[in-house]
Short mmCIF file of N, CA and C in Angstrom, two decimals:
data_model
loop_
_atom_site.label_atom_id
_atom_site.label_comp_id
_atom_site.label_asym_id
_atom_site.label_seq_id
_atom_site.Cartn_x
_atom_site.Cartn_y
_atom_site.Cartn_z
N MET A 1 70.16 181.63 -146.03
CA MET A 1 70.41 180.54 -145.12
C MET A 1 70.15 180.89 -143.66
N PRO A 2 70.52 182.11 -143.18
CA PRO A 2 70.25 182.45 -141.79
C PRO A 2 68.75 182.45 -141.47
N LYS A 3 67.90 182.88 -142.42
CA LYS A 3 66.46 182.87 -142.17
C LYS A 3 65.97 181.44 -141.95
N PHE A 4 66.48 180.52 -142.74
CA PHE A 4 66.11 179.11 -142.60
C PHE A 4 66.56 178.58 -141.24
N LEU A 5 67.76 178.95 -140.80
CA LEU A 5 68.29 178.51 -139.51
C LEU A 5 67.43 179.07 -138.38
N TYR A 6 67.03 180.34 -138.47
CA TYR A 6 66.17 180.93 -137.45
C TYR A 6 64.81 180.23 -137.41
N LEU A 7 64.30 179.88 -138.57
CA LEU A 7 63.01 179.19 -138.65
C LEU A 7 63.10 177.81 -138.00
N VAL A 8 64.16 177.07 -138.30
CA VAL A 8 64.33 175.74 -137.72
C VAL A 8 64.48 175.83 -136.21
N CYS A 9 65.30 176.78 -135.74
CA CYS A 9 65.48 176.95 -134.29
C CYS A 9 64.17 177.36 -133.62
N GLY A 10 63.42 178.23 -134.25
CA GLY A 10 62.14 178.65 -133.70
C GLY A 10 61.16 177.50 -133.60
N LEU A 11 61.08 176.69 -134.64
CA LEU A 11 60.20 175.52 -134.62
C LEU A 11 60.64 174.52 -133.56
N PHE A 12 61.95 174.35 -133.41
CA PHE A 12 62.46 173.43 -132.40
C PHE A 12 62.06 173.88 -131.00
N LEU A 13 62.16 175.16 -130.74
CA LEU A 13 61.80 175.69 -129.43
C LEU A 13 60.30 175.57 -129.17
N LEU A 14 59.51 175.80 -130.19
CA LEU A 14 58.06 175.67 -130.05
C LEU A 14 57.63 174.24 -129.80
N CYS A 15 58.32 173.30 -130.41
CA CYS A 15 57.93 171.89 -130.34
C CYS A 15 58.77 171.10 -129.35
N SER A 16 59.52 171.77 -128.51
CA SER A 16 60.38 171.05 -127.58
C SER A 16 59.53 170.27 -126.58
N PRO A 17 60.06 169.16 -126.06
CA PRO A 17 59.28 168.33 -125.15
C PRO A 17 59.01 169.00 -123.80
N TYR A 18 59.81 169.99 -123.42
CA TYR A 18 59.58 170.68 -122.15
C TYR A 18 58.54 171.76 -122.34
N GLN A 19 57.51 171.68 -121.57
CA GLN A 19 56.49 172.72 -121.59
C GLN A 19 56.15 173.07 -120.15
N SER A 20 56.01 174.31 -119.90
CA SER A 20 55.65 174.76 -118.56
C SER A 20 54.19 174.40 -118.29
N VAL A 21 53.94 173.78 -117.15
CA VAL A 21 52.59 173.38 -116.79
C VAL A 21 52.21 174.06 -115.48
N SER A 22 51.07 174.66 -115.47
CA SER A 22 50.57 175.24 -114.23
C SER A 22 49.14 174.78 -114.05
N GLY A 23 48.71 174.72 -112.83
CA GLY A 23 47.36 174.25 -112.57
C GLY A 23 46.75 175.00 -111.40
N VAL A 24 45.53 174.65 -111.11
CA VAL A 24 44.81 175.26 -110.02
C VAL A 24 44.81 174.27 -108.86
N LYS A 25 45.25 174.72 -107.70
CA LYS A 25 45.25 173.87 -106.52
C LYS A 25 43.82 173.76 -106.00
N MET A 26 43.37 172.52 -105.80
CA MET A 26 42.02 172.29 -105.31
C MET A 26 42.09 171.85 -103.85
N ASP A 27 41.08 172.21 -103.08
CA ASP A 27 41.02 171.80 -101.69
C ASP A 27 40.87 170.29 -101.60
N LYS A 28 41.47 169.71 -100.56
CA LYS A 28 41.37 168.27 -100.33
C LYS A 28 39.98 167.95 -99.80
N ILE A 29 39.38 166.89 -100.30
CA ILE A 29 38.02 166.52 -99.91
C ILE A 29 38.01 165.74 -98.59
N SER A 30 38.95 164.81 -98.43
CA SER A 30 38.98 163.97 -97.25
C SER A 30 40.38 163.41 -97.04
N ASN A 31 40.67 163.00 -95.81
CA ASN A 31 41.97 162.40 -95.50
C ASN A 31 41.93 160.87 -95.51
N THR A 32 40.75 160.29 -95.33
CA THR A 32 40.61 158.83 -95.30
C THR A 32 39.36 158.39 -96.05
N LYS A 33 39.37 157.12 -96.45
CA LYS A 33 38.22 156.54 -97.14
C LYS A 33 38.05 155.09 -96.73
N LEU A 34 36.83 154.59 -96.85
CA LEU A 34 36.52 153.19 -96.57
C LEU A 34 36.38 152.45 -97.89
N CYS A 35 37.06 151.31 -97.99
CA CYS A 35 37.01 150.49 -99.20
C CYS A 35 36.80 149.03 -98.82
N ALA A 36 36.48 148.22 -99.81
CA ALA A 36 36.31 146.79 -99.59
C ALA A 36 37.65 146.06 -99.64
N ASP A 37 38.67 146.67 -100.28
CA ASP A 37 40.01 146.08 -100.38
C ASP A 37 41.04 147.20 -100.38
N GLU A 38 42.31 146.85 -100.29
CA GLU A 38 43.38 147.83 -100.18
C GLU A 38 43.51 148.75 -101.40
N GLU A 39 43.09 148.30 -102.56
CA GLU A 39 43.20 149.09 -103.79
C GLU A 39 41.90 149.81 -104.16
N CYS A 40 40.86 149.61 -103.38
CA CYS A 40 39.53 150.17 -103.68
C CYS A 40 39.06 149.75 -105.07
N SER A 41 39.35 148.52 -105.44
CA SER A 41 38.98 148.05 -106.78
C SER A 41 37.70 147.21 -106.79
N TYR A 42 37.23 146.79 -105.62
CA TYR A 42 36.00 146.01 -105.55
C TYR A 42 34.81 146.92 -105.29
N VAL A 43 33.70 146.62 -105.91
CA VAL A 43 32.48 147.41 -105.73
C VAL A 43 31.92 147.13 -104.34
N ILE A 44 31.63 148.22 -103.61
CA ILE A 44 31.02 148.09 -102.29
C ILE A 44 29.52 147.90 -102.44
N SER A 45 28.92 148.75 -103.29
CA SER A 45 27.47 148.70 -103.43
C SER A 45 27.01 149.30 -104.75
N LEU A 46 25.74 149.13 -105.00
CA LEU A 46 25.09 149.72 -106.16
C LEU A 46 24.13 150.78 -105.62
N ALA A 47 24.12 151.96 -106.23
CA ALA A 47 23.25 153.05 -105.79
C ALA A 47 22.53 153.64 -106.99
N VAL A 48 21.46 154.37 -106.71
CA VAL A 48 20.68 155.05 -107.74
C VAL A 48 20.61 156.53 -107.38
N ALA A 49 20.81 157.39 -108.38
CA ALA A 49 20.76 158.84 -108.16
C ALA A 49 19.32 159.29 -107.93
N ASN A 50 19.10 160.04 -106.85
CA ASN A 50 17.77 160.56 -106.53
C ASN A 50 17.47 161.86 -107.26
N ASP A 51 18.52 162.52 -107.76
CA ASP A 51 18.35 163.81 -108.41
C ASP A 51 19.52 164.03 -109.35
N ASP A 52 19.41 165.02 -110.22
CA ASP A 52 20.51 165.39 -111.11
C ASP A 52 21.59 166.09 -110.29
N TYR A 53 22.84 165.94 -110.72
CA TYR A 53 23.97 166.60 -110.05
C TYR A 53 24.97 167.01 -111.11
N ASN A 54 25.35 168.29 -111.11
CA ASN A 54 26.34 168.82 -112.04
C ASN A 54 27.67 168.94 -111.30
N ALA A 55 28.67 168.24 -111.79
CA ALA A 55 29.98 168.21 -111.15
C ALA A 55 30.63 169.59 -111.11
N PRO A 56 31.15 170.01 -109.94
CA PRO A 56 31.78 171.32 -109.84
C PRO A 56 33.19 171.38 -110.42
N ASP A 57 33.88 170.24 -110.50
CA ASP A 57 35.22 170.19 -111.10
C ASP A 57 35.51 168.78 -111.60
N CYS A 58 36.71 168.57 -112.12
CA CYS A 58 37.04 167.32 -112.80
C CYS A 58 37.13 166.10 -111.88
N ARG A 59 37.16 166.29 -110.58
CA ARG A 59 37.21 165.14 -109.66
C ARG A 59 35.85 164.50 -109.47
N PHE A 60 34.80 165.20 -109.80
CA PHE A 60 33.44 164.74 -109.57
C PHE A 60 32.79 164.25 -110.86
N ILE A 61 31.69 163.51 -110.72
CA ILE A 61 30.96 163.02 -111.89
C ILE A 61 29.56 163.62 -111.91
N ASN A 62 29.05 163.80 -113.11
CA ASN A 62 27.67 164.24 -113.29
C ASN A 62 26.75 163.05 -113.06
N LEU A 63 25.62 163.31 -112.44
CA LEU A 63 24.61 162.27 -112.23
C LEU A 63 23.29 162.72 -112.82
N LYS A 64 22.56 161.75 -113.34
CA LYS A 64 21.20 162.01 -113.81
C LYS A 64 20.26 161.21 -112.91
N LYS A 65 19.13 161.79 -112.61
CA LYS A 65 18.14 161.12 -111.77
C LYS A 65 17.84 159.73 -112.33
N GLY A 66 17.89 158.72 -111.48
CA GLY A 66 17.61 157.35 -111.88
C GLY A 66 18.83 156.58 -112.38
N GLN A 67 19.96 157.26 -112.55
CA GLN A 67 21.16 156.61 -113.06
C GLN A 67 21.79 155.70 -111.99
N GLN A 68 22.30 154.56 -112.43
CA GLN A 68 22.95 153.62 -111.51
C GLN A 68 24.41 153.99 -111.33
N ILE A 69 24.89 153.84 -110.10
CA ILE A 69 26.27 154.15 -109.76
C ILE A 69 26.86 152.97 -109.01
N TYR A 70 28.04 152.54 -109.44
CA TYR A 70 28.78 151.51 -108.72
C TYR A 70 29.70 152.21 -107.73
N VAL A 71 29.52 151.96 -106.43
CA VAL A 71 30.28 152.64 -105.39
C VAL A 71 31.53 151.83 -105.05
N TYR A 72 32.70 152.48 -105.13
CA TYR A 72 33.98 151.83 -104.84
C TYR A 72 34.59 152.27 -103.52
N ALA A 73 34.28 153.48 -103.07
CA ALA A 73 34.85 153.98 -101.82
C ALA A 73 33.91 154.99 -101.21
N LYS A 74 33.96 155.08 -99.88
CA LYS A 74 33.18 156.07 -99.14
C LYS A 74 34.17 156.93 -98.37
N LEU A 75 34.25 158.21 -98.75
CA LEU A 75 35.17 159.11 -98.07
C LEU A 75 34.64 159.39 -96.67
N LEU A 76 35.55 159.36 -95.70
CA LEU A 76 35.16 159.68 -94.34
C LEU A 76 35.23 161.19 -94.17
N PRO A 77 34.14 161.80 -93.71
CA PRO A 77 34.11 163.26 -93.67
C PRO A 77 35.09 163.83 -92.64
N ASP A 78 35.79 164.88 -93.06
CA ASP A 78 36.64 165.64 -92.15
C ASP A 78 35.80 166.79 -91.62
N GLU A 79 36.32 167.46 -90.66
CA GLU A 79 35.60 168.59 -90.08
C GLU A 79 35.32 169.65 -91.14
N GLY A 80 34.07 170.01 -91.30
CA GLY A 80 33.70 171.06 -92.24
C GLY A 80 33.49 170.61 -93.67
N THR A 81 33.59 169.32 -93.96
CA THR A 81 33.38 168.86 -95.33
C THR A 81 32.14 167.97 -95.39
N GLY A 82 31.57 167.86 -96.57
CA GLY A 82 30.43 166.98 -96.76
C GLY A 82 30.88 165.55 -96.94
N GLU A 83 29.95 164.64 -97.01
CA GLU A 83 30.31 163.24 -97.20
C GLU A 83 30.17 162.89 -98.68
N PHE A 84 31.25 162.41 -99.26
CA PHE A 84 31.27 162.04 -100.67
C PHE A 84 31.65 160.58 -100.83
N TRP A 85 31.17 160.00 -101.92
CA TRP A 85 31.54 158.64 -102.27
C TRP A 85 32.21 158.67 -103.63
N SER A 86 32.95 157.60 -103.92
CA SER A 86 33.60 157.45 -105.22
C SER A 86 32.91 156.32 -105.96
N GLY A 87 32.64 156.54 -107.23
CA GLY A 87 31.96 155.51 -107.99
C GLY A 87 32.05 155.73 -109.48
N SER A 88 31.44 154.82 -110.22
CA SER A 88 31.42 154.94 -111.68
C SER A 88 29.97 154.89 -112.15
N VAL A 89 29.72 155.63 -113.22
CA VAL A 89 28.38 155.70 -113.79
C VAL A 89 28.41 155.22 -115.23
N TYR A 90 27.25 154.84 -115.71
CA TYR A 90 27.09 154.43 -117.09
C TYR A 90 25.88 155.14 -117.64
N GLY A 91 25.94 155.54 -118.90
CA GLY A 91 24.85 156.25 -119.53
C GLY A 91 23.73 155.32 -119.95
N ASP A 92 22.71 155.90 -120.57
CA ASP A 92 21.58 155.12 -121.07
C ASP A 92 22.03 154.18 -122.19
N ARG A 93 22.95 154.67 -123.00
CA ARG A 93 23.51 153.84 -124.05
C ARG A 93 24.86 153.33 -123.58
N TYR A 94 25.29 152.21 -124.10
CA TYR A 94 26.53 151.57 -123.66
C TYR A 94 27.75 152.48 -123.83
N VAL A 95 27.78 153.27 -124.88
CA VAL A 95 28.96 154.10 -125.15
C VAL A 95 28.96 155.42 -124.39
N ASP A 96 27.82 155.82 -123.81
CA ASP A 96 27.76 157.08 -123.07
C ASP A 96 28.41 156.93 -121.70
N GLN A 97 29.33 157.81 -121.39
CA GLN A 97 29.96 157.87 -120.07
C GLN A 97 30.47 156.52 -119.59
N MET A 98 30.96 155.70 -120.47
CA MET A 98 31.35 154.35 -120.11
C MET A 98 32.46 154.34 -119.07
N GLY A 99 32.13 153.93 -117.87
CA GLY A 99 33.12 153.73 -116.83
C GLY A 99 33.74 154.99 -116.26
N ILE A 100 33.08 156.11 -116.33
CA ILE A 100 33.62 157.34 -115.75
C ILE A 100 33.61 157.20 -114.24
N ILE A 101 34.77 157.46 -113.61
CA ILE A 101 34.90 157.34 -112.15
C ILE A 101 35.12 158.71 -111.56
N GLY A 102 34.44 159.00 -110.46
CA GLY A 102 34.61 160.27 -109.78
C GLY A 102 33.82 160.30 -108.49
N TYR A 103 33.80 161.47 -107.88
CA TYR A 103 33.13 161.65 -106.59
C TYR A 103 31.76 162.28 -106.78
N PHE A 104 30.88 162.03 -105.81
CA PHE A 104 29.53 162.57 -105.82
C PHE A 104 29.04 162.62 -104.37
N PRO A 105 28.10 163.52 -104.06
CA PRO A 105 27.56 163.60 -102.70
C PRO A 105 26.73 162.35 -102.38
N SER A 106 27.00 161.75 -101.25
CA SER A 106 26.26 160.55 -100.85
C SER A 106 24.80 160.85 -100.54
N THR A 107 24.51 162.10 -100.24
CA THR A 107 23.14 162.49 -99.91
C THR A 107 22.22 162.50 -101.13
N LEU A 108 22.79 162.43 -102.33
CA LEU A 108 21.98 162.45 -103.56
C LEU A 108 21.69 161.07 -104.12
N VAL A 109 22.10 160.02 -103.41
CA VAL A 109 21.89 158.67 -103.91
C VAL A 109 21.26 157.79 -102.83
N THR A 110 20.66 156.69 -103.29
CA THR A 110 20.14 155.67 -102.40
C THR A 110 20.83 154.36 -102.73
N GLU A 111 21.44 153.75 -101.72
CA GLU A 111 22.06 152.43 -101.93
C GLU A 111 20.95 151.42 -102.13
N THR A 112 21.04 150.65 -103.21
CA THR A 112 20.01 149.67 -103.50
C THR A 112 20.48 148.24 -103.24
N LEU A 113 21.78 148.02 -103.31
CA LEU A 113 22.32 146.68 -103.10
C LEU A 113 23.73 146.79 -102.54
N VAL A 114 23.99 146.16 -101.40
CA VAL A 114 25.32 146.17 -100.80
C VAL A 114 25.99 144.84 -101.15
N TYR A 115 27.12 144.94 -101.86
CA TYR A 115 27.88 143.74 -102.22
C TYR A 115 28.82 143.33 -101.09
N LYS A 116 29.55 144.31 -100.59
CA LYS A 116 30.51 144.06 -99.52
C LYS A 116 30.70 145.37 -98.77
N GLU A 117 30.62 145.33 -97.46
CA GLU A 117 30.78 146.55 -96.66
C GLU A 117 32.19 147.10 -96.81
N GLY A 118 32.28 148.42 -96.87
CA GLY A 118 33.58 149.06 -96.86
C GLY A 118 34.13 149.01 -95.46
N SER A 119 35.14 148.21 -95.23
CA SER A 119 35.63 148.01 -93.87
C SER A 119 37.11 148.33 -93.70
N ILE A 120 37.80 148.63 -94.80
CA ILE A 120 39.23 148.93 -94.72
C ILE A 120 39.41 150.43 -94.85
N GLU A 121 40.00 151.04 -93.81
CA GLU A 121 40.23 152.48 -93.82
C GLU A 121 41.59 152.77 -94.45
N ILE A 122 41.57 153.60 -95.49
CA ILE A 122 42.79 153.88 -96.27
C ILE A 122 42.98 155.39 -96.33
N PRO A 123 44.23 155.87 -96.17
CA PRO A 123 44.45 157.31 -96.36
C PRO A 123 44.29 157.69 -97.82
N THR A 124 43.74 158.86 -98.04
CA THR A 124 43.58 159.34 -99.42
C THR A 124 44.88 160.03 -99.85
N SER A 125 45.04 160.14 -101.14
CA SER A 125 46.26 160.78 -101.65
C SER A 125 45.88 161.95 -102.53
N GLY A 126 45.88 163.12 -101.98
CA GLY A 126 45.65 164.34 -102.75
C GLY A 126 44.24 164.57 -103.21
N LEU A 127 43.25 163.96 -102.59
CA LEU A 127 41.87 164.19 -103.03
C LEU A 127 41.48 165.58 -102.65
#
């Protein structure tokens, strides 16, 4: 019976809802961004990738040359940082990369259609 009790207690501890979580602190990209609305939910513009881009971490999105990107926000550059935009991409097929949102360098894309200018300056939260 004691072996069974130790086994049950061991399994309980292994499967407990509390788990220690640690992560890697990433540098902040920008302190402010331009959006079309307060929630950055409206598309500012449509852009096309001029070249391939491999995302350096989970905040960014991969781009393929010729891929369309819906731009939702334009980060305002801080001293020493590049200029990045936030947007979503779609793959060649409907199910590929459906609606993935992330950041990408604005220098790698060409805006093809402006829907609404980003005119509302909003502070970023932990970017």
